[in-house]
GROMACS .gro file of C-alpha atoms in nm:
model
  172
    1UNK     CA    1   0.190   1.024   2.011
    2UNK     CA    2   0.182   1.352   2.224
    3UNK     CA    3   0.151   1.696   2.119
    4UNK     CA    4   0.517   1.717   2.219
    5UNK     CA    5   0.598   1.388   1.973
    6UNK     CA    6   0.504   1.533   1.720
    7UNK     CA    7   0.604   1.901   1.702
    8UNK     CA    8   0.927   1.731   1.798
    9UNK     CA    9   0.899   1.508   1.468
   10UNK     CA   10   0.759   1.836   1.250
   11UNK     CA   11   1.098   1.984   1.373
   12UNK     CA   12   1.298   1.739   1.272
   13UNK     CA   13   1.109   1.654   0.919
   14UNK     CA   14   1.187   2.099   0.875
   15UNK     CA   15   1.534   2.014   0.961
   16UNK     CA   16   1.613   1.715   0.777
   17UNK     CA   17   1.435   1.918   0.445
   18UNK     CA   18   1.643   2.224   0.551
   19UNK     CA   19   1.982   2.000   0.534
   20UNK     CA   20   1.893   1.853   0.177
   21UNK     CA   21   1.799   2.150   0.058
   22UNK     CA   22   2.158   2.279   0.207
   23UNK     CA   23   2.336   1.986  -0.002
   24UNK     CA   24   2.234   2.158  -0.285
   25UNK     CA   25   2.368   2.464  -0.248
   26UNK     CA   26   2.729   2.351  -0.071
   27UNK     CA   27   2.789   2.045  -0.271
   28UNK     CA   28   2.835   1.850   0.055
   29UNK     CA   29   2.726   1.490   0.040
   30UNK     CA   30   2.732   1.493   0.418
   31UNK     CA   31   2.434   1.728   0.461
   32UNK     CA   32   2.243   1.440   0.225
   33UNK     CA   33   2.362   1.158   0.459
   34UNK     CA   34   2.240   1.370   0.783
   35UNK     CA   35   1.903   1.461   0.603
   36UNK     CA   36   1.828   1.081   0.511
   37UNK     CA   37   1.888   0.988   0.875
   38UNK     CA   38   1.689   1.280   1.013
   39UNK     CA   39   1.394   1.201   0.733
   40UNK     CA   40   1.421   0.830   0.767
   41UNK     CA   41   1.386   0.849   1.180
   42UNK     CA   42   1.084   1.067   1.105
   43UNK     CA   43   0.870   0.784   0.876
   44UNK     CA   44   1.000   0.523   1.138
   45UNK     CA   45   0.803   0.707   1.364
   46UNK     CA   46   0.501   0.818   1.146
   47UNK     CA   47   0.491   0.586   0.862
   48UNK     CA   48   0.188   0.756   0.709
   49UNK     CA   49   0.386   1.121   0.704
   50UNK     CA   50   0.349   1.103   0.336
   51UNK     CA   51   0.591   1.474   0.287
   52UNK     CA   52   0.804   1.291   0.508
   53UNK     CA   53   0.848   1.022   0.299
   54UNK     CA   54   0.816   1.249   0.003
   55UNK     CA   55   1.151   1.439   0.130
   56UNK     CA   56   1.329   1.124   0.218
   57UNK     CA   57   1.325   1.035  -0.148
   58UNK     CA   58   1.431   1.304  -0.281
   59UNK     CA   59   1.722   1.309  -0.022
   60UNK     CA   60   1.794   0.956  -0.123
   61UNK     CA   61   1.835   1.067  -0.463
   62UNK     CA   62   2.013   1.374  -0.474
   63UNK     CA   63   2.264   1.179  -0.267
   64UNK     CA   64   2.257   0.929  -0.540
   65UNK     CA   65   2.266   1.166  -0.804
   66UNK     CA   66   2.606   1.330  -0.639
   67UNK     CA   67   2.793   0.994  -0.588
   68UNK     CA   68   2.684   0.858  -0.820
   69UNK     CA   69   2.528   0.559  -0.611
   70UNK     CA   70   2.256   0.349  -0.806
   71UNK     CA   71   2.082   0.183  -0.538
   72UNK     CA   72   2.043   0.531  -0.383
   73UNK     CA   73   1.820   0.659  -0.669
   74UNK     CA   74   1.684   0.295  -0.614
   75UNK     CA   75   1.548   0.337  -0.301
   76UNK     CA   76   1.414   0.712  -0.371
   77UNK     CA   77   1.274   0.582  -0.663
   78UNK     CA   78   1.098   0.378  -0.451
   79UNK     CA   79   0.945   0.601  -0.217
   80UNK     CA   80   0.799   0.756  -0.503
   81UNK     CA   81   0.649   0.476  -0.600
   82UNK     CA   82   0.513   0.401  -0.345
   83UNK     CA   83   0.386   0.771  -0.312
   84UNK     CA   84   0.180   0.771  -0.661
   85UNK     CA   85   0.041   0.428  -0.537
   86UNK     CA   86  -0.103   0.612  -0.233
   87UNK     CA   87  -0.184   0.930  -0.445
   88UNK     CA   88  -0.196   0.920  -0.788
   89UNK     CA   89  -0.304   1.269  -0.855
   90UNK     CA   90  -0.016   1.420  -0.705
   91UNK     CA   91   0.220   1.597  -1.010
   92UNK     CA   92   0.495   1.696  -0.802
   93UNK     CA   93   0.600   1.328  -0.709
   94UNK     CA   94   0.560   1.238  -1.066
   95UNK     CA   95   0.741   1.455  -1.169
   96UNK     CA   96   1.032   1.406  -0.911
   97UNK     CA   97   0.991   1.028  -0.984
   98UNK     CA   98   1.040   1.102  -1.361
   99UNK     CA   99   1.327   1.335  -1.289
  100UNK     CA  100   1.515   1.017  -1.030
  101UNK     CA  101   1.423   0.775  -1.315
  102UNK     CA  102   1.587   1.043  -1.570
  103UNK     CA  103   1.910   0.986  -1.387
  104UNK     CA  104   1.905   0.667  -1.328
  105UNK     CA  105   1.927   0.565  -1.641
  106UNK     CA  106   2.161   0.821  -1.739
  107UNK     CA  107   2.396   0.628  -1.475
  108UNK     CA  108   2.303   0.297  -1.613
  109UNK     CA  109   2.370   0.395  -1.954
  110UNK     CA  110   2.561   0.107  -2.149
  111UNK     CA  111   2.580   0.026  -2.460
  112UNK     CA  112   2.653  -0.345  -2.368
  113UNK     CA  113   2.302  -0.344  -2.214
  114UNK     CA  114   2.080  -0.076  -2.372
  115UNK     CA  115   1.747  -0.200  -2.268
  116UNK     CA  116   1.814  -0.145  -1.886
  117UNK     CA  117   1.869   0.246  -1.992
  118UNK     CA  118   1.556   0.226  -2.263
  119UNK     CA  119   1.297   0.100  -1.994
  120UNK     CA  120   1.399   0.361  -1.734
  121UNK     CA  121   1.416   0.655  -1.999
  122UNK     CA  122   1.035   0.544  -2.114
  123UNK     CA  123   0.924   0.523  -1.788
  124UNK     CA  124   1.063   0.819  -1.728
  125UNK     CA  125   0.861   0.962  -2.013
  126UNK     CA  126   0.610   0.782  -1.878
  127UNK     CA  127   0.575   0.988  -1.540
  128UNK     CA  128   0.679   1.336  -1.676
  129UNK     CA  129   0.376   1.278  -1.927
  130UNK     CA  130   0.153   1.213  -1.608
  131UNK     CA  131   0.301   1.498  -1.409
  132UNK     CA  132   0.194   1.748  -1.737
  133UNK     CA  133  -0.143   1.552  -1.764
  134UNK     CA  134  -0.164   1.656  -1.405
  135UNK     CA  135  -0.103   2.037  -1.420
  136UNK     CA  136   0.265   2.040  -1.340
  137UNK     CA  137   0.425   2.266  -1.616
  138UNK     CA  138   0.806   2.195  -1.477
  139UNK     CA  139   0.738   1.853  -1.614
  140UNK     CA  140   0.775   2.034  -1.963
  141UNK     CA  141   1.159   2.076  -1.940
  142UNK     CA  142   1.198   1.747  -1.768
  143UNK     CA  143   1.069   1.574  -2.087
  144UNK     CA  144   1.278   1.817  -2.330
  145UNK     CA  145   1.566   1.670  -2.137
  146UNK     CA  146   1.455   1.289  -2.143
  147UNK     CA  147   1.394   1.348  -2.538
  148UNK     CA  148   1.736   1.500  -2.600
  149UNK     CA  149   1.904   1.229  -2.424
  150UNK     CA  150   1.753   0.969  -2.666
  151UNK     CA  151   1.832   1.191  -2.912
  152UNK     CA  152   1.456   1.289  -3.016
  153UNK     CA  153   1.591   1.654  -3.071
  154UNK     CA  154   1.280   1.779  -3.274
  155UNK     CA  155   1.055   1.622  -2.987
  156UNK     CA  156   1.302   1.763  -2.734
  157UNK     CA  157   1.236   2.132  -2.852
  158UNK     CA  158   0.872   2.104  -2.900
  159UNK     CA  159   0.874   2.060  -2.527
  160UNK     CA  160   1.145   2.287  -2.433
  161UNK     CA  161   0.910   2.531  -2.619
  162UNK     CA  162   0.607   2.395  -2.472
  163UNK     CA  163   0.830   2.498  -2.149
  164UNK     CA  164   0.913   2.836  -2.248
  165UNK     CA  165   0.530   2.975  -2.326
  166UNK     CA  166   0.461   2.820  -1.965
  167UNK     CA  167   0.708   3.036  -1.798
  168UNK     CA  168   0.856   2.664  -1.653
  169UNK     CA  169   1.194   2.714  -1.784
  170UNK     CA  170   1.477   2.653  -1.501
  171UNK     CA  171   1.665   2.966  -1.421
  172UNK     CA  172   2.033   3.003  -1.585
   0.00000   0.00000   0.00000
């Protein structure tokens, strides 16, 4: 790679994170779409761009999350994986994992089948509790959330007001 490869590939990781985070804010599936291609052309090139591959999950699964497209969150779900693997001290991918898990199984939620949504809702648990255990108060809500929607509600608050005294509450 020369100098000119890669600020060429910095650009367009900063662009592809730029049009994700734009998704967000327009509720436009197609700036999700354009990020993943962007993101995914970048860790062709540099497999090892771990932020890269850090932002082309969490395209993958806000795309998911808005279409409600399963093997979406899948695939982010993934790249997170495969991101703790690589570095297992790192709280923010935990807790994005935990959060992708989180919705997962909120979309996979059947009462015909309730152990598909019980693993991912545990294991969900599961990475929210290593996010905290890692310094990453946000985590706090998350697992309020994952406890109210297994209808732990006393657990639930304890960490919604575990959330509060942190300051990690999401704004309204």
């Amino acid at each position: 790679e020369t100098d000119h490869d890669i600020v060429f590939l910095d650009a367009l990781f900063n662009y592809g994170s730029a049009l994700d985070i734009l998704g967000d804010f327009n509720d436009d599936p197609s700036y999700y779409e354009k990020a993943i291609q962007l993101l995914s052309n970048v860790c062709q090139a540099q497999p090892d761009n771990y932020e890269a591959r850090h932002s082309l999950g969490l395209a993958l699964v806000h795309l998911g999350e808005f279409v409600s497209d399963v093997e979406l969150i899948r695939k982010g779900c993934e790249h997170f994986e495969m991101l703790v693997n690589e570095e297992p001290e790192d709280d923010i991918v935990w807790n994005d994992w935990g959060a992708a898990l989180l919705n997962l199984a909120q979309l996979l939620n059947d009462p015909s089948c309730p152990n598909v949504a019980e693993s991912l809702f545990s294991q969900a648990e599961h990475a929210f509790l290593r996010a905290i255990s890692l310094g990453n108060i946000y985590a706090f809500y998350n697992l309020a959330c994952c406890h109210a929607l297994i209808g732990q509600h006393s657990i639930a608050m304890d960490f919604l007001e575990r959330a509060r005294v942190a300051k990690a509450l999401p704004p309204l």
